JSON list of C-alpha atoms in Angstrom, two decimals:
[
{"chain": "A", "resi": 1080, "resn": "VAL", "atom": "CA", "xyz": [13.77, -2.66, -8.78]},
{"chain": "A", "resi": 1081, "resn": "ALA", "atom": "CA", "xyz": [12.88, -3.30, -12.41]},
{"chain": "A", "resi": 1082, "resn": "ALA", "atom": "CA", "xyz": [9.12, -2.82, -12.81]},
{"chain": "A", "resi": 1083, "resn": "PRO", "atom": "CA", "xyz": [7.31, -6.05, -13.71]},
{"chain": "A", "resi": 1084, "resn": "LEU", "atom": "CA", "xyz": [4.52, -5.75, -16.29]},
{"chain": "A", "resi": 1085, "resn": "ASP", "atom": "CA", "xyz": [1.65, -5.26, -13.81]},
{"chain": "A", "resi": 1086, "resn": "VAL", "atom": "CA", "xyz": [3.55, -2.61, -11.81]},
{"chain": "A", "resi": 1087, "resn": "ALA", "atom": "CA", "xyz": [4.71, -0.81, -14.96]},
{"chain": "A", "resi": 1088, "resn": "ALA", "atom": "CA", "xyz": [1.11, -0.65, -16.21]},
{"chain": "A", "resi": 1089, "resn": "ALA", "atom": "CA", "xyz": [-0.18, 0.61, -12.85]},
{"chain": "A", "resi": 1090, "resn": "LEU", "atom": "CA", "xyz": [2.51, 3.30, -12.55]},
{"chain": "A", "resi": 1091, "resn": "GLY", "atom": "CA", "xyz": [2.56, 4.37, -16.19]},
{"chain": "A", "resi": 1092, "resn": "VAL", "atom": "CA", "xyz": [6.21, 3.40, -16.74]},
{"chain": "A", "resi": 1093, "resn": "ARG", "atom": "CA", "xyz": [7.93, 0.99, -19.12]},
{"chain": "A", "resi": 1094, "resn": "THR", "atom": "CA", "xyz": [8.34, -2.67, -18.14]},
{"chain": "A", "resi": 1095, "resn": "GLY", "atom": "CA", "xyz": [11.80, -3.02, -16.61]},
{"chain": "A", "resi": 1096, "resn": "GLU", "atom": "CA", "xyz": [12.08, 0.68, -15.76]},
{"chain": "A", "resi": 1097, "resn": "SER", "atom": "CA", "xyz": [13.39, 1.36, -12.24]},
{"chain": "A", "resi": 1098, "resn": "VAL", "atom": "CA", "xyz": [10.77, 1.93, -9.54]},
{"chain": "A", "resi": 1099, "resn": "PHE", "atom": "CA", "xyz": [11.04, 2.02, -5.77]},
{"chain": "A", "resi": 1100, "resn": "HIS", "atom": "CA", "xyz": [9.81, -1.04, -3.85]},
{"chain": "A", "resi": 1101, "resn": "SER", "atom": "CA", "xyz": [9.23, -1.39, -0.12]},
{"chain": "A", "resi": 1102, "resn": "VAL", "atom": "CA", "xyz": [7.80, -4.26, 1.93]},
{"chain": "A", "resi": 1103, "resn": "CYS", "atom": "CA", "xyz": [6.67, -3.60, 5.51]},
{"chain": "A", "resi": 1104, "resn": "VAL", "atom": "CA", "xyz": [4.98, -5.72, 8.15]},
{"chain": "A", "resi": 1105, "resn": "HIS", "atom": "CA", "xyz": [2.65, -3.72, 10.41]},
{"chain": "A", "resi": 1106, "resn": "LEU", "atom": "CA", "xyz": [2.10, -5.00, 13.95]},
{"chain": "A", "resi": 1107, "resn": "GLU", "atom": "CA", "xyz": [-0.60, -4.46, 16.54]},
{"chain": "A", "resi": 1108, "resn": "ASP", "atom": "CA", "xyz": [0.21, -5.67, 20.06]},
{"chain": "A", "resi": 1109, "resn": "GLY", "atom": "CA", "xyz": [3.14, -7.60, 18.56]},
{"chain": "A", "resi": 1110, "resn": "LEU", "atom": "CA", "xyz": [0.93, -9.48, 16.08]},
{"chain": "A", "resi": 1111, "resn": "PRO", "atom": "CA", "xyz": [1.24, -8.90, 12.31]},
{"chain": "A", "resi": 1112, "resn": "ILE", "atom": "CA", "xyz": [-1.96, -7.36, 10.92]},
{"chain": "A", "resi": 1113, "resn": "GLN", "atom": "CA", "xyz": [-0.74, -6.12, 7.55]},
{"chain": "A", "resi": 1114, "resn": "LEU", "atom": "CA", "xyz": [1.86, -6.94, 4.94]},
{"chain": "A", "resi": 1115, "resn": "GLU", "atom": "CA", "xyz": [2.38, -3.81, 2.84]},
{"chain": "A", "resi": 1116, "resn": "ASP", "atom": "CA", "xyz": [3.96, -4.33, -0.59]},
{"chain": "A", "resi": 1117, "resn": "ARG", "atom": "CA", "xyz": [4.44, -0.91, -2.17]},
{"chain": "A", "resi": 1118, "resn": "TYR", "atom": "CA", "xyz": [5.80, 0.35, -5.50]},
{"chain": "A", "resi": 1119, "resn": "VAL", "atom": "CA", "xyz": [6.49, 4.06, -5.99]},
{"chain": "A", "resi": 1120, "resn": "ASN", "atom": "CA", "xyz": [7.01, 6.05, -9.16]},
{"chain": "A", "resi": 1121, "resn": "PRO", "atom": "CA", "xyz": [10.48, 7.65, -8.88]},
{"chain": "A", "resi": 1122, "resn": "ARG", "atom": "CA", "xyz": [9.51, 10.36, -11.38]},
{"chain": "A", "resi": 1123, "resn": "VAL", "atom": "CA", "xyz": [7.03, 11.69, -8.81]},
{"chain": "A", "resi": 1124, "resn": "VAL", "atom": "CA", "xyz": [8.86, 10.85, -5.56]},
{"chain": "A", "resi": 1125, "resn": "PRO", "atom": "CA", "xyz": [12.60, 10.87, -6.36]},
{"chain": "A", "resi": 1126, "resn": "ASP", "atom": "CA", "xyz": [13.66, 10.99, -2.68]},
{"chain": "A", "resi": 1127, "resn": "PHE", "atom": "CA", "xyz": [11.58, 7.98, -1.56]},
{"chain": "A", "resi": 1128, "resn": "ALA", "atom": "CA", "xyz": [14.54, 5.59, -1.21]},
{"chain": "A", "resi": 1129, "resn": "GLN", "atom": "CA", "xyz": [16.53, 8.05, 0.91]},
{"chain": "A", "resi": 1130, "resn": "GLN", "atom": "CA", "xyz": [13.96, 8.06, 3.74]},
{"chain": "A", "resi": 1131, "resn": "ASP", "atom": "CA", "xyz": [14.42, 6.30, 7.09]},
{"chain": "A", "resi": 1132, "resn": "PHE", "atom": "CA", "xyz": [11.23, 4.27, 7.26]},
{"chain": "A", "resi": 1133, "resn": "SER", "atom": "CA", "xyz": [12.01, 3.09, 10.77]},
{"chain": "A", "resi": 1134, "resn": "LEU", "atom": "CA", "xyz": [11.07, 6.64, 11.81]},
{"chain": "A", "resi": 1135, "resn": "LEU", "atom": "CA", "xyz": [8.19, 7.32, 9.41]},
{"chain": "A", "resi": 1136, "resn": "GLN", "atom": "CA", "xyz": [6.09, 4.74, 7.57]},
{"chain": "A", "resi": 1137, "resn": "PRO", "atom": "CA", "xyz": [6.16, 4.93, 3.76]},
{"chain": "A", "resi": 1138, "resn": "SER", "atom": "CA", "xyz": [2.44, 5.77, 3.60]},
{"chain": "A", "resi": 1139, "resn": "GLU", "atom": "CA", "xyz": [2.84, 8.61, 6.10]},
{"chain": "A", "resi": 1140, "resn": "TYR", "atom": "CA", "xyz": [5.85, 9.99, 4.22]},
{"chain": "A", "resi": 1141, "resn": "LEU", "atom": "CA", "xyz": [3.89, 9.97, 0.96]},
{"chain": "A", "resi": 1142, "resn": "VAL", "atom": "CA", "xyz": [0.80, 11.63, 2.48]},
{"chain": "A", "resi": 1143, "resn": "ARG", "atom": "CA", "xyz": [2.95, 14.37, 4.02]},
{"chain": "A", "resi": 1144, "resn": "ASN", "atom": "CA", "xyz": [5.06, 15.01, 0.92]},
{"chain": "A", "resi": 1145, "resn": "VAL", "atom": "CA", "xyz": [3.09, 14.13, -2.20]},
{"chain": "A", "resi": 1146, "resn": "PRO", "atom": "CA", "xyz": [-0.37, 15.65, -2.60]},
{"chain": "A", "resi": 1147, "resn": "PHE", "atom": "CA", "xyz": [-2.66, 13.14, -4.26]},
{"chain": "A", "resi": 1148, "resn": "ASP", "atom": "CA", "xyz": [-5.89, 14.09, -5.98]},
{"chain": "A", "resi": 1149, "resn": "GLU", "atom": "CA", "xyz": [-7.16, 10.64, -6.97]},
{"chain": "A", "resi": 1150, "resn": "ILE", "atom": "CA", "xyz": [-7.23, 7.33, -5.13]},
{"chain": "A", "resi": 1151, "resn": "GLU", "atom": "CA", "xyz": [-8.49, 3.87, -6.07]},
{"chain": "A", "resi": 1152, "resn": "HIS", "atom": "CA", "xyz": [-9.23, 0.99, -3.66]},
{"chain": "A", "resi": 1153, "resn": "VAL", "atom": "CA", "xyz": [-9.98, -2.59, -4.67]},
{"chain": "A", "resi": 1154, "resn": "VAL", "atom": "CA", "xyz": [-10.62, -5.28, -2.04]},
{"chain": "A", "resi": 1155, "resn": "ASP", "atom": "CA", "xyz": [-10.27, -9.01, -2.74]},
{"chain": "A", "resi": 1156, "resn": "ALA", "atom": "CA", "xyz": [-10.45, -12.18, -0.65]},
{"chain": "A", "resi": 1157, "resn": "VAL", "atom": "CA", "xyz": [-7.29, -14.25, -1.25]},
{"chain": "A", "resi": 1158, "resn": "LEU", "atom": "CA", "xyz": [-5.10, -16.95, 0.22]},
{"chain": "A", "resi": 1159, "resn": "PRO", "atom": "CA", "xyz": [-1.55, -15.87, 1.06]},
{"chain": "A", "resi": 1160, "resn": "ASN", "atom": "CA", "xyz": [1.42, -17.53, -0.57]},
{"chain": "A", "resi": 1161, "resn": "ALA", "atom": "CA", "xyz": [3.91, -19.32, 1.70]},
{"chain": "A", "resi": 1162, "resn": "GLU", "atom": "CA", "xyz": [6.22, -16.29, 2.08]},
{"chain": "A", "resi": 1163, "resn": "GLN", "atom": "CA", "xyz": [3.33, -13.94, 2.88]},
{"chain": "A", "resi": 1164, "resn": "ALA", "atom": "CA", "xyz": [1.86, -16.38, 5.40]},
{"chain": "A", "resi": 1165, "resn": "ALA", "atom": "CA", "xyz": [5.23, -16.70, 7.13]},
{"chain": "A", "resi": 1166, "resn": "ARG", "atom": "CA", "xyz": [5.61, -12.91, 7.37]},
{"chain": "A", "resi": 1167, "resn": "LEU", "atom": "CA", "xyz": [2.08, -12.64, 8.79]},
{"chain": "A", "resi": 1168, "resn": "HIS", "atom": "CA", "xyz": [2.62, -15.57, 11.22]},
{"chain": "A", "resi": 1169, "resn": "MET", "atom": "CA", "xyz": [-0.37, -17.47, 9.90]},
{"chain": "A", "resi": 1170, "resn": "PRO", "atom": "CA", "xyz": [-1.09, -20.70, 8.02]},
{"chain": "A", "resi": 1171, "resn": "PRO", "atom": "CA", "xyz": [-1.31, -20.31, 4.22]},
{"chain": "A", "resi": 1172, "resn": "THR", "atom": "CA", "xyz": [-4.72, -22.01, 4.28]},
{"chain": "A", "resi": 1173, "resn": "GLN", "atom": "CA", "xyz": [-6.34, -19.08, 6.13]},
{"chain": "A", "resi": 1174, "resn": "PRO", "atom": "CA", "xyz": [-7.99, -16.33, 4.04]},
{"chain": "A", "resi": 1175, "resn": "CYS", "atom": "CA", "xyz": [-6.79, -12.75, 3.82]},
{"chain": "A", "resi": 1176, "resn": "LEU", "atom": "CA", "xyz": [-8.25, -9.45, 2.72]},
{"chain": "A", "resi": 1177, "resn": "LEU", "atom": "CA", "xyz": [-6.16, -7.81, 0.03]},
{"chain": "A", "resi": 1178, "resn": "LEU", "atom": "CA", "xyz": [-6.54, -4.05, -0.34]},
{"chain": "A", "resi": 1179, "resn": "THR", "atom": "CA", "xyz": [-4.96, -2.77, -3.55]},
{"chain": "A", "resi": 1180, "resn": "ARG", "atom": "CA", "xyz": [-4.59, 1.01, -3.61]},
{"chain": "A", "resi": 1181, "resn": "ARG", "atom": "CA", "xyz": [-3.34, 3.30, -6.34]},
{"chain": "A", "resi": 1182, "resn": "THR", "atom": "CA", "xyz": [-2.89, 7.06, -6.06]},
{"chain": "A", "resi": 1183, "resn": "TRP", "atom": "CA", "xyz": [-2.35, 9.83, -8.60]},
{"chain": "A", "resi": 1184, "resn": "THR", "atom": "CA", "xyz": [-1.24, 13.44, -8.49]},
{"chain": "A", "resi": 1185, "resn": "ASN", "atom": "CA", "xyz": [-2.24, 15.67, -11.39]},
{"chain": "A", "resi": 1186, "resn": "GLY", "atom": "CA", "xyz": [-3.11, 12.57, -13.43]},
{"chain": "A", "resi": 1187, "resn": "VAL", "atom": "CA", "xyz": [0.31, 10.94, -12.87]},
{"chain": "A", "resi": 1188, "resn": "PRO", "atom": "CA", "xyz": [0.43, 7.60, -10.99]},
{"chain": "A", "resi": 1189, "resn": "VAL", "atom": "CA", "xyz": [2.30, 7.89, -7.68]},
{"chain": "A", "resi": 1190, "resn": "THR", "atom": "CA", "xyz": [2.03, 4.53, -5.97]},
{"chain": "A", "resi": 1191, "resn": "LEU", "atom": "CA", "xyz": [0.68, 1.00, -6.19]},
{"chain": "A", "resi": 1192, "resn": "VAL", "atom": "CA", "xyz": [0.37, -0.71, -2.83]},
{"chain": "A", "resi": 1193, "resn": "ARG", "atom": "CA", "xyz": [-1.02, -4.11, -1.94]},
{"chain": "A", "resi": 1194, "resn": "CYS", "atom": "CA", "xyz": [-1.92, -4.45, 1.73]},
{"chain": "A", "resi": 1195, "resn": "LEU", "atom": "CA", "xyz": [-2.54, -8.04, 2.80]},
{"chain": "A", "resi": 1196, "resn": "HIS", "atom": "CA", "xyz": [-4.48, -8.54, 6.05]},
{"chain": "A", "resi": 1197, "resn": "PRO", "atom": "CA", "xyz": [-5.22, -11.85, 7.83]},
{"chain": "A", "resi": 1198, "resn": "ALA", "atom": "CA", "xyz": [-9.03, -11.94, 7.68]},
{"chain": "A", "resi": 1199, "resn": "SER", "atom": "CA", "xyz": [-9.27, -13.14, 11.29]},
{"chain": "A", "resi": 1200, "resn": "ARG", "atom": "CA", "xyz": [-7.35, -10.05, 12.50]},
{"chain": "A", "resi": 1201, "resn": "TYR", "atom": "CA", "xyz": [-8.68, -7.27, 10.34]},
{"chain": "A", "resi": 1202, "resn": "GLN", "atom": "CA", "xyz": [-11.88, -5.63, 9.22]},
{"chain": "A", "resi": 1203, "resn": "LEU", "atom": "CA", "xyz": [-12.36, -3.01, 6.51]},
{"chain": "A", "resi": 1204, "resn": "GLY", "atom": "CA", "xyz": [-15.14, -0.47, 6.68]},
{"chain": "A", "resi": 1205, "resn": "SER", "atom": "CA", "xyz": [-16.01, 3.18, 6.27]},
{"chain": "A", "resi": 1206, "resn": "ARG", "atom": "CA", "xyz": [-18.85, 5.56, 6.88]},
{"chain": "A", "resi": 1207, "resn": "TYR", "atom": "CA", "xyz": [-19.43, 8.74, 4.86]},
{"chain": "A", "resi": 1208, "resn": "ARG", "atom": "CA", "xyz": [-21.98, 11.49, 4.73]},
{"chain": "A", "resi": 1209, "resn": "ALA", "atom": "CA", "xyz": [-23.89, 12.14, 1.52]},
{"chain": "A", "resi": 1210, "resn": "ASP", "atom": "CA", "xyz": [-21.40, 14.93, 0.68]},
{"chain": "A", "resi": 1211, "resn": "GLY", "atom": "CA", "xyz": [-18.59, 12.37, 0.62]},
{"chain": "A", "resi": 1212, "resn": "ASN", "atom": "CA", "xyz": [-16.91, 13.45, 3.84]},
{"chain": "A", "resi": 1213, "resn": "PRO", "atom": "CA", "xyz": [-16.19, 10.98, 6.68]},
{"chain": "A", "resi": 1214, "resn": "VAL", "atom": "CA", "xyz": [-18.52, 10.98, 9.66]},
{"chain": "A", "resi": 1215, "resn": "SER", "atom": "CA", "xyz": [-16.86, 12.26, 12.83]},
{"chain": "A", "resi": 1216, "resn": "THR", "atom": "CA", "xyz": [-17.21, 9.94, 15.81]}
]
């Protein structure tokens, strides 16, 4: 797709330049828990569009094939628009958690992904040791 202004800025490309775009609904026990709206920099991942994402999720493909050395997470509370609410099988008046993630490899932006989660079905959290590593449970 042609990169809109916000996507172009996030991926370090020109507005209107071609980028890859995928939209996925993630289910748990048949219930939608995440709407993933992802843009990928084709300069970094030129084979992204040739993948069969029915076999491997876009995020898993990227983790396996594109080493990232920087990641940014921003979490917001939002209301879904009508299309998002329909895809998540929820009323548009119910709040969602929006996780916006960007990744870089060697200083070059790889992906911008917005993951929308119905707040009643999802919880975000993490636990790390002082050295920055996750705690094993």
